[in-house]
Amino acid sequence: MGAGVFADEQLEVLELVRSLARERIAPRAAAIDASHEFPWDIVELFREHELFALLFDERYGGTGTGTLLMLATIEEIAKACATSALILTVQELGALALKLAGTEEQRERYLPQLASGERLAAYALTEAGSGSDSAAMLTRAVRDGDDYVLDGQKRFITNAGVAGLYTVFAKTDPAAGHGGITCFLVEAEMPGFEVLRLEPKMGISGSTTGELSFDGVRVPVANRIGAEGEGFRIAMRVLDRSRPGVAAQALGIAQGATDYALEYARTRETMGKPIGEHELIAAKLADMETQCEAARGLLYRFGQLVDSGVEEAALTKPSAQAKLFCSDVAMRVTTDAVQILGGYGYIREYPVERMMRDAKITQIYEGTNEIQRLVIAREMLRAATSRASA
Ligand SMILES: Cc1cc2nc3c(=O)[nH]c(=O)nc-3n(C[C@H](O)[C@H](O)[C@H](O)COP(=O)(O)OP(=O)(O)OC[C@H]3O[C@@H](n4cnc5c(N)ncnc54)[C@H](O)[C@@H]3O)c2cc1C
């Protein structure tokens, strides 16, 4: 997909991204996976070619080219390396609270550093006992003069230790449930902030996933995003906009695996012909490609909705649908790609086993797919109720 969806200037950007992915990122993907080290060279590549700028408005140093192009860029990079694509996905995730609910002063202070890639961002909502259930968080923020004092821990935070700016959610009123959560910007240099440990994991191995500790961290009131108690609402607005970034990562993984399996099926012969000509393999390839195209339809529709300026409330369902469908497709398609390669599919030398491991997280983070289904059904019921009472 490309012509008809993108304007000529957008296609030029995508062509550049495609060639970077092919020539600079794909050759690094296996080593990034094996080393479990954060790929600073890829961050440098993104800085050099101003890819971080694709996420931001012109007045903050961005390109102002919109959401659809950003999603297609993440997709292209994920075809080659899911860890590298996640660098852009999380830069957007970590910046969104500022973009959507920050004051002009806060935006001017931080967004240009994120648009250049000088600072990486992170989003810290999850805790040990609070993943799907955000209201159960324990991290506290207590007002003290011109500061808030933050105490607590966050778990499974992407970009832990490499980010310079963390969007952190903490309770200012523990008795108030969702309504007691407030959003803050925490700089990595603030005293009392520490990364306790990084988690070894199944996939996206070059990305850091860590435990953050806040031990009496003094955060100026000027770094509070929105009002006290508005944090949960901000967190959900952010996720409505960021989940399609995960969908784009998932779709890229799925298409990358499909492309690899196709080439393999074209050249590997059994019983006197390429395996792609055996009907059972041909059917798998057809299903893989069709699922990717269908996923792309949902993803690009979301990008077009944002770029056309629809009201925020209209984004919740299509965002969850894109995340749910693209990530389920990624898991199915990468599993089939491994099957098409037979024994070679299971071996580290071939990229599809990495793609299958990388695909799994897209069904889990930024809200598990069970939670996406709950969100979609809730939106359906809400719309049906309002139609019935109209
Ligand atoms: C690699 C990685 C990176 C991550 N990055 C970040 C990050 O940058 N920032 C951040 O804040 N978090 C991050 N997370 C956390 C992630 O978003 C959570 O792990 C996820 O939301 C699930 O929360 P949980 O692990 O506590 O599972 P739980 O909420 O305990 O869920 C366990 C199971 O129960 C299901 N479940 C829970 N509630 C319901 C329900 N009401 N109905 C039906 N099923 C339900 C879930 O779907 C899941 O299958 C990351 C996690 C990982 C593994």
Coordinates of N, CA, C and O in Angstrom, one line a residue, residues 89-203:
T89 N 8.2 4.5 18.7 CA 6.9 4.3 19.4 C 6.9 4.9 20.8 O 5.9 5.5 21.2
V90 N 8.0 4.6 21.5 CA 8.0 5.1 22.9 C 8.4 6.6 23.0 O 7.9 7.2 24.0
Q91 N 9.1 7.1 22.0 CA 9.3 8.6 22.0 C 7.9 9.3 22.0 O 7.7 10.3 22.7
E92 N 7.0 8.7 21.1 CA 5.7 9.3 21.0 C 4.9 9.0 22.3 O 4.3 10.0 22.8
L93 N 5.0 7.8 22.8 CA 4.2 7.5 24.1 C 4.6 8.4 25.2 O 3.8 9.0 25.9
G94 N 6.0 8.6 25.3 CA 6.5 9.4 26.4 C 6.2 10.9 26.3 O 6.2 11.7 27.2
A95 N 6.0 11.4 25.0 CA 5.7 12.8 24.7 C 4.2 13.2 24.7 O 3.9 14.3 24.8
L96 N 3.4 12.2 24.6 CA 2.0 12.5 24.4 C 1.2 13.2 25.5 O 0.4 14.1 25.2
A97 N 1.6 13.0 26.7 CA 0.9 13.7 27.8 C 1.2 15.2 27.7 O 0.3 16.0 27.8
L98 N 2.5 15.5 27.4 CA 2.9 16.9 27.2 C 2.1 17.5 26.0 O 1.6 18.6 26.0
K99 N 2.1 16.7 24.9 CA 1.5 17.2 23.6 C 0.0 17.5 23.9 O -0.5 18.5 23.4
L100 N -0.7 16.6 24.6 CA -2.1 16.7 24.7 C -2.6 17.6 25.9 O -3.6 18.2 25.8
A101 N -1.8 17.6 27.0 CA -2.3 18.3 28.2 C -1.3 19.2 28.8 O -1.6 19.8 29.8
G102 N -0.1 19.3 28.2 CA 0.9 20.2 28.7 C 0.6 21.7 28.5 O -0.2 22.0 27.6
T103 N 1.2 22.6 29.3 CA 1.0 24.0 29.1 C 2.0 24.4 28.0 O 2.9 23.7 27.6
E104 N 1.8 25.6 27.4 CA 2.7 26.0 26.3 C 4.1 26.1 26.8 O 5.1 25.7 26.1
E105 N 4.2 26.6 28.1 CA 5.6 26.7 28.7 C 6.3 25.3 28.8 O 7.4 25.2 28.4
Q106 N 5.5 24.3 29.2 CA 6.1 23.0 29.4 C 6.4 22.4 28.0 O 7.5 21.8 27.8
R107 N 5.6 22.6 27.0 CA 5.9 22.1 25.7 C 7.1 22.7 25.1 O 8.0 22.1 24.5
E108 N 7.2 24.1 25.3 CA 8.4 24.8 24.7 C 9.7 24.3 25.4 O 10.7 24.3 24.8
R109 N 9.6 24.0 26.7 CA 10.8 23.6 27.4 C 11.2 22.2 27.0 O 12.4 21.9 26.9
Y110 N 10.3 21.2 26.7 CA 10.7 19.9 26.5 C 10.6 19.3 25.1 O 11.4 18.5 24.7
L111 N 9.5 19.7 24.4 CA 9.3 19.0 23.1 C 10.4 19.2 22.1 O 10.7 18.2 21.4
P112 N 11.1 20.4 22.0 CA 12.2 20.4 21.0 C 13.3 19.4 21.3 O 13.9 18.9 20.3
Q113 N 13.6 19.2 22.6 CA 14.6 18.2 22.9 C 14.2 16.7 22.5 O 15.0 15.9 22.2
L114 N 12.9 16.5 22.5 CA 12.4 15.2 22.1 C 12.3 15.1 20.6 O 12.5 14.1 20.0
A115 N 12.0 16.2 19.9 CA 11.9 16.2 18.5 C 13.3 16.1 17.8 O 13.3 15.5 16.7
S116 N 14.3 16.5 18.5 CA 15.7 16.3 17.9 C 16.2 14.9 18.3 O 17.2 14.5 17.7
G117 N 15.6 14.3 19.3 CA 16.1 13.1 19.8 C 17.3 13.2 20.8 O 17.9 12.3 21.3
E118 N 17.5 14.5 21.2 CA 18.5 14.8 22.2 C 18.2 14.1 23.5 O 19.0 13.5 24.2
R119 N 16.9 14.1 23.9 CA 16.4 13.3 25.1 C 15.5 12.3 24.6 O 14.6 12.6 23.7
L120 N 15.6 11.1 25.2 CA 14.5 10.1 24.9 C 13.5 10.2 26.0 O 13.8 10.6 27.1
A121 N 12.3 9.7 25.7 CA 11.2 9.8 26.7 C 10.7 8.4 27.1 O 11.0 7.4 26.5
A122 N 10.0 8.4 28.2 CA 9.4 7.2 28.7 C 8.0 7.5 29.4 O 7.8 8.6 29.7
Y123 N 7.3 6.4 29.6 CA 5.9 6.6 30.1 C 5.8 5.6 31.2 O 5.9 4.4 31.0
A124 N 5.6 6.1 32.5 CA 5.6 5.2 33.6 C 4.3 5.2 34.3 O 4.0 6.0 35.2
L125 N 3.5 4.2 34.0 CA 2.2 4.0 34.6 C 2.1 2.7 35.4 O 1.7 2.7 36.6
T126 N 2.7 1.6 34.9 CA 2.6 0.3 35.5 C 3.4 0.2 36.8 O 4.5 0.7 36.9
E127 N 2.8 -0.6 37.7 CA 3.6 -0.9 39.0 C 3.5 -2.4 39.2 O 2.7 -3.1 38.5
A128 N 4.1 -2.9 40.2 CA 4.1 -4.4 40.4 C 2.7 -4.9 40.6 O 2.3 -5.9 40.1
G129 N 1.9 -4.2 41.3 CA 0.5 -4.6 41.6 C -0.5 -3.9 40.8 O -1.7 -3.9 41.1
S130 N -0.1 -3.2 39.8 CA -1.0 -2.3 39.0 C -0.6 -2.2 37.6 O 0.2 -1.4 37.2
G131 N -1.2 -3.2 36.8 CA -0.9 -3.1 35.3 C -2.2 -2.7 34.6 O -2.5 -1.5 34.4
S132 N -3.1 -3.7 34.4 CA -4.4 -3.4 33.8 C -5.2 -2.5 34.7 O -6.1 -1.8 34.3
D133 N -5.0 -2.6 36.1 CA -5.8 -1.9 37.0 C -5.0 -0.7 37.6 O -4.4 -0.7 38.6
S134 N -5.0 0.4 36.8 CA -4.2 1.6 37.1 C -4.6 2.2 38.5 O -3.7 2.7 39.2
A135 N -5.8 2.1 38.9 CA -6.3 2.7 40.1 C -5.6 2.1 41.3 O -5.6 2.7 42.4
A136 N -5.0 0.9 41.1 CA -4.4 0.2 42.3 C -3.0 0.7 42.5 O -2.3 0.2 43.4
M137 N -2.5 1.7 41.7 CA -1.1 2.2 41.9 C -0.9 2.7 43.3 O -1.8 3.2 44.0
L138 N 0.4 2.6 43.8 CA 0.7 3.0 45.1 C 1.7 4.2 45.2 O 1.9 4.8 46.2
T139 N 2.3 4.5 44.1 CA 3.3 5.6 44.1 C 2.5 6.9 44.5 O 1.4 7.2 44.0
R140 N 3.2 7.6 45.5 CA 2.5 8.8 46.1 C 3.2 10.1 45.6 O 4.4 10.1 45.4
A141 N 2.4 11.1 45.5 CA 3.0 12.5 45.3 C 2.3 13.4 46.3 O 1.1 13.5 46.4
V142 N 3.2 14.0 47.2 CA 2.6 14.9 48.2 C 3.1 16.3 48.0 O 4.3 16.5 47.8
R143 N 2.2 17.2 48.0 CA 2.6 18.6 47.8 C 3.4 19.2 48.9 O 3.0 19.0 50.1
D144 N 4.5 19.8 48.6 CA 5.3 20.5 49.7 C 5.8 21.8 49.1 O 6.8 21.8 48.4
G145 N 5.1 22.9 49.4 CA 5.5 24.2 48.9 C 5.4 24.2 47.3 O 4.3 23.9 46.8
D146 N 6.5 24.6 46.7 CA 6.5 24.6 45.2 C 6.8 23.3 44.5 O 7.0 23.3 43.3
D147 N 6.9 22.3 45.3 CA 7.3 20.9 44.8 C 6.2 19.9 45.2 O 5.4 20.1 46.1
Y148 N 6.3 18.8 44.5 CA 5.6 17.5 44.9 C 6.8 16.6 45.3 O 7.8 16.6 44.6
V149 N 6.6 15.8 46.3 CA 7.6 14.8 46.7 C 7.0 13.4 46.3 O 6.0 13.0 46.8
L150 N 7.8 12.8 45.4 CA 7.3 11.5 44.9 C 8.0 10.3 45.5 O 9.3 10.3 45.7
D151 N 7.3 9.3 46.0 CA 7.8 8.1 46.6 C 7.1 6.9 46.0 O 5.8 6.9 45.9
G152 N 7.8 5.9 45.6 CA 7.2 4.7 45.1 C 8.1 4.0 44.0 O 9.2 4.4 43.8
Q153 N 7.5 3.0 43.3 CA 8.2 2.3 42.3 C 7.3 2.0 41.1 O 6.1 1.8 41.2
K154 N 7.9 2.0 39.9 CA 7.2 1.7 38.7 C 7.9 0.5 38.1 O 9.1 0.4 38.1
R155 N 7.2 -0.4 37.5 CA 7.7 -1.6 36.9 C 7.5 -1.7 35.4 O 6.5 -1.2 34.9
F156 N 8.4 -2.4 34.7 CA 8.2 -2.7 33.3 C 8.2 -1.5 32.4 O 7.4 -1.4 31.5
I157 N 9.1 -0.5 32.8 CA 9.0 0.8 32.0 C 10.1 0.7 30.9 O 11.3 0.6 31.1
T158 N 9.5 0.8 29.6 CA 10.4 0.8 28.4 C 11.2 2.1 28.4 O 10.7 3.2 28.8
N159 N 12.5 2.0 28.0 CA 13.4 3.1 28.0 C 14.0 3.4 29.4 O 14.7 4.5 29.5
A160 N 13.7 2.6 30.4 CA 14.3 2.8 31.7 C 15.8 2.9 31.6 O 16.5 2.1 30.9
G161 N 16.4 4.0 32.1 CA 17.8 4.1 32.1 C 18.4 4.8 30.8 O 19.5 5.3 30.9
V162 N 17.6 4.8 29.8 CA 18.1 5.5 28.6 C 17.3 6.8 28.3 O 17.7 7.7 27.6
A163 N 16.1 6.9 28.9 CA 15.3 8.1 28.8 C 15.8 9.2 29.7 O 16.4 8.9 30.7
G164 N 15.7 10.4 29.2 CA 16.0 11.6 30.0 C 14.8 12.2 30.6 O 14.9 13.0 31.6
L165 N 13.6 11.8 30.1 CA 12.4 12.4 30.6 C 11.3 11.4 30.8 O 11.0 10.6 29.8
Y166 N 10.7 11.3 32.0 CA 9.7 10.3 32.3 C 8.4 10.9 32.6 O 8.3 11.8 33.4
T167 N 7.3 10.5 31.9 CA 6.0 10.9 32.3 C 5.5 9.9 33.3 O 5.4 8.7 33.0
V168 N 5.3 10.4 34.5 CA 5.0 9.5 35.7 C 3.7 9.8 36.3 O 3.3 11.0 36.4
F169 N 2.9 8.7 36.6 CA 1.6 8.9 37.2 C 1.7 8.5 38.7 O 2.3 7.4 39.0
A170 N 1.2 9.3 39.6 CA 1.3 9.0 41.0 C 0.0 9.5 41.7 O -0.8 10.4 41.1
K171 N -0.3 9.0 42.9 CA -1.5 9.3 43.6 C -1.3 10.6 44.4 O -0.4 10.6 45.3
T172 N -2.1 11.6 44.2 CA -2.1 12.7 45.1 C -3.2 12.6 46.1 O -3.2 13.2 47.2
D173 N -4.2 11.7 45.8 CA -5.3 11.5 46.8 C -5.6 10.0 46.7 O -6.5 9.6 45.9
P174 N -4.9 9.2 47.6 CA -5.1 7.8 47.5 C -6.5 7.3 47.7 O -6.9 6.2 47.3
A175 N -7.3 8.1 48.4 CA -8.7 7.6 48.7 C -9.6 7.8 47.5 O -10.7 7.3 47.5
A176 N -9.2 8.5 46.5 CA -10.1 8.9 45.4 C -10.0 8.0 44.2 O -10.6 8.3 43.1
G177 N -9.4 6.8 44.3 CA -9.3 5.9 43.1 C -8.8 6.5 41.9 O -7.7 7.2 42.0
H178 N -9.4 6.3 40.7 CA -8.9 6.9 39.5 C -8.8 8.4 39.6 O -7.9 9.0 39.0
G179 N -9.7 9.0 40.3 CA -9.7 10.5 40.4 C -8.6 11.0 41.3 O -8.5 12.2 41.4
G180 N -7.8 10.1 41.9 CA -6.7 10.6 42.8 C -5.4 10.6 42.1 O -4.4 10.8 42.8
I181 N -5.3 10.3 40.8 CA -4.0 10.2 40.1 C -3.7 11.5 39.4 O -4.5 12.1 38.8
T182 N -2.4 11.8 39.5 CA -1.9 13.0 38.9 C -0.6 12.7 38.0 O 0.1 11.7 38.3
C183 N -0.4 13.5 37.0 CA 0.6 13.2 36.0 C 1.8 14.2 36.2 O 1.6 15.4 36.3
F184 N 3.0 13.7 36.1 CA 4.2 14.6 36.4 C 5.3 14.3 35.3 O 5.3 13.2 34.8
L185 N 6.1 15.3 35.1 CA 7.3 15.1 34.2 C 8.5 15.0 35.2 O 8.8 15.9 35.9
V186 N 9.2 13.9 35.1 CA 10.4 13.7 36.0 C 11.6 13.6 35.1 O 11.7 12.8 34.2
E187 N 12.6 14.4 35.4 CA 13.9 14.4 34.6 C 14.8 13.3 35.3 O 14.8 13.2 36.5
A188 N 15.5 12.6 34.5 CA 16.4 11.5 35.0 C 17.4 12.0 36.0 O 17.8 11.3 36.9
E189 N 17.7 13.3 35.9 CA 18.8 13.9 36.8 C 18.2 14.2 38.2 O 19.0 14.6 39.1
M190 N 16.9 14.2 38.4 CA 16.3 14.7 39.6 C 16.8 13.7 40.8 O 16.6 12.5 40.7
P191 N 17.3 14.3 41.9 CA 17.8 13.5 43.0 C 16.7 12.6 43.6 O 15.6 13.0 43.7
G192 N 17.1 11.3 43.8 CA 16.1 10.4 44.4 C 15.5 9.5 43.3 O 14.8 8.5 43.7
F193 N 15.8 9.8 42.1 CA 15.3 9.0 41.0 C 16.4 7.9 40.6 O 17.5 8.3 40.5
E194 N 15.9 6.7 40.5 CA 16.9 5.6 40.2 C 16.3 4.5 39.4 O 15.1 4.2 39.6
V195 N 17.1 3.9 38.6 CA 16.6 2.7 37.9 C 17.2 1.5 38.6 O 18.4 1.3 38.8
L196 N 16.3 0.7 39.2 CA 16.8 -0.4 40.1 C 17.3 -1.6 39.4 O 18.3 -2.2 39.7
R197 N 16.5 -2.0 38.3 CA 17.0 -3.2 37.6 C 16.4 -3.2 36.2 O 15.3 -2.6 36.0
L198 N 17.0 -3.9 35.3 CA 16.5 -4.1 33.9 C 16.1 -5.6 33.8 O 16.8 -6.4 34.3
E199 N 14.9 -5.8 33.1 CA 14.4 -7.2 33.1 C 15.0 -7.9 31.8 O 14.8 -7.4 30.7
P200 N 15.5 -9.1 31.9 CA 15.8 -10.0 30.8 C 14.4 -10.4 30.2 O 13.5 -10.7 31.0
K201 N 14.3 -10.5 28.9 CA 12.9 -10.9 28.4 C 13.0 -11.7 27.1 O 14.0 -11.9 26.5
M202 N 11.7 -12.1 26.7 CA 11.6 -13.0 25.5 C 12.0 -12.4 24.2 O 12.6 -13.0 23.4
G203 N 11.6 -11.1 24.0 CA 11.8 -10.5 22.7 C 12.2 -9.0 22.9 O 12.5 -8.6 24.0

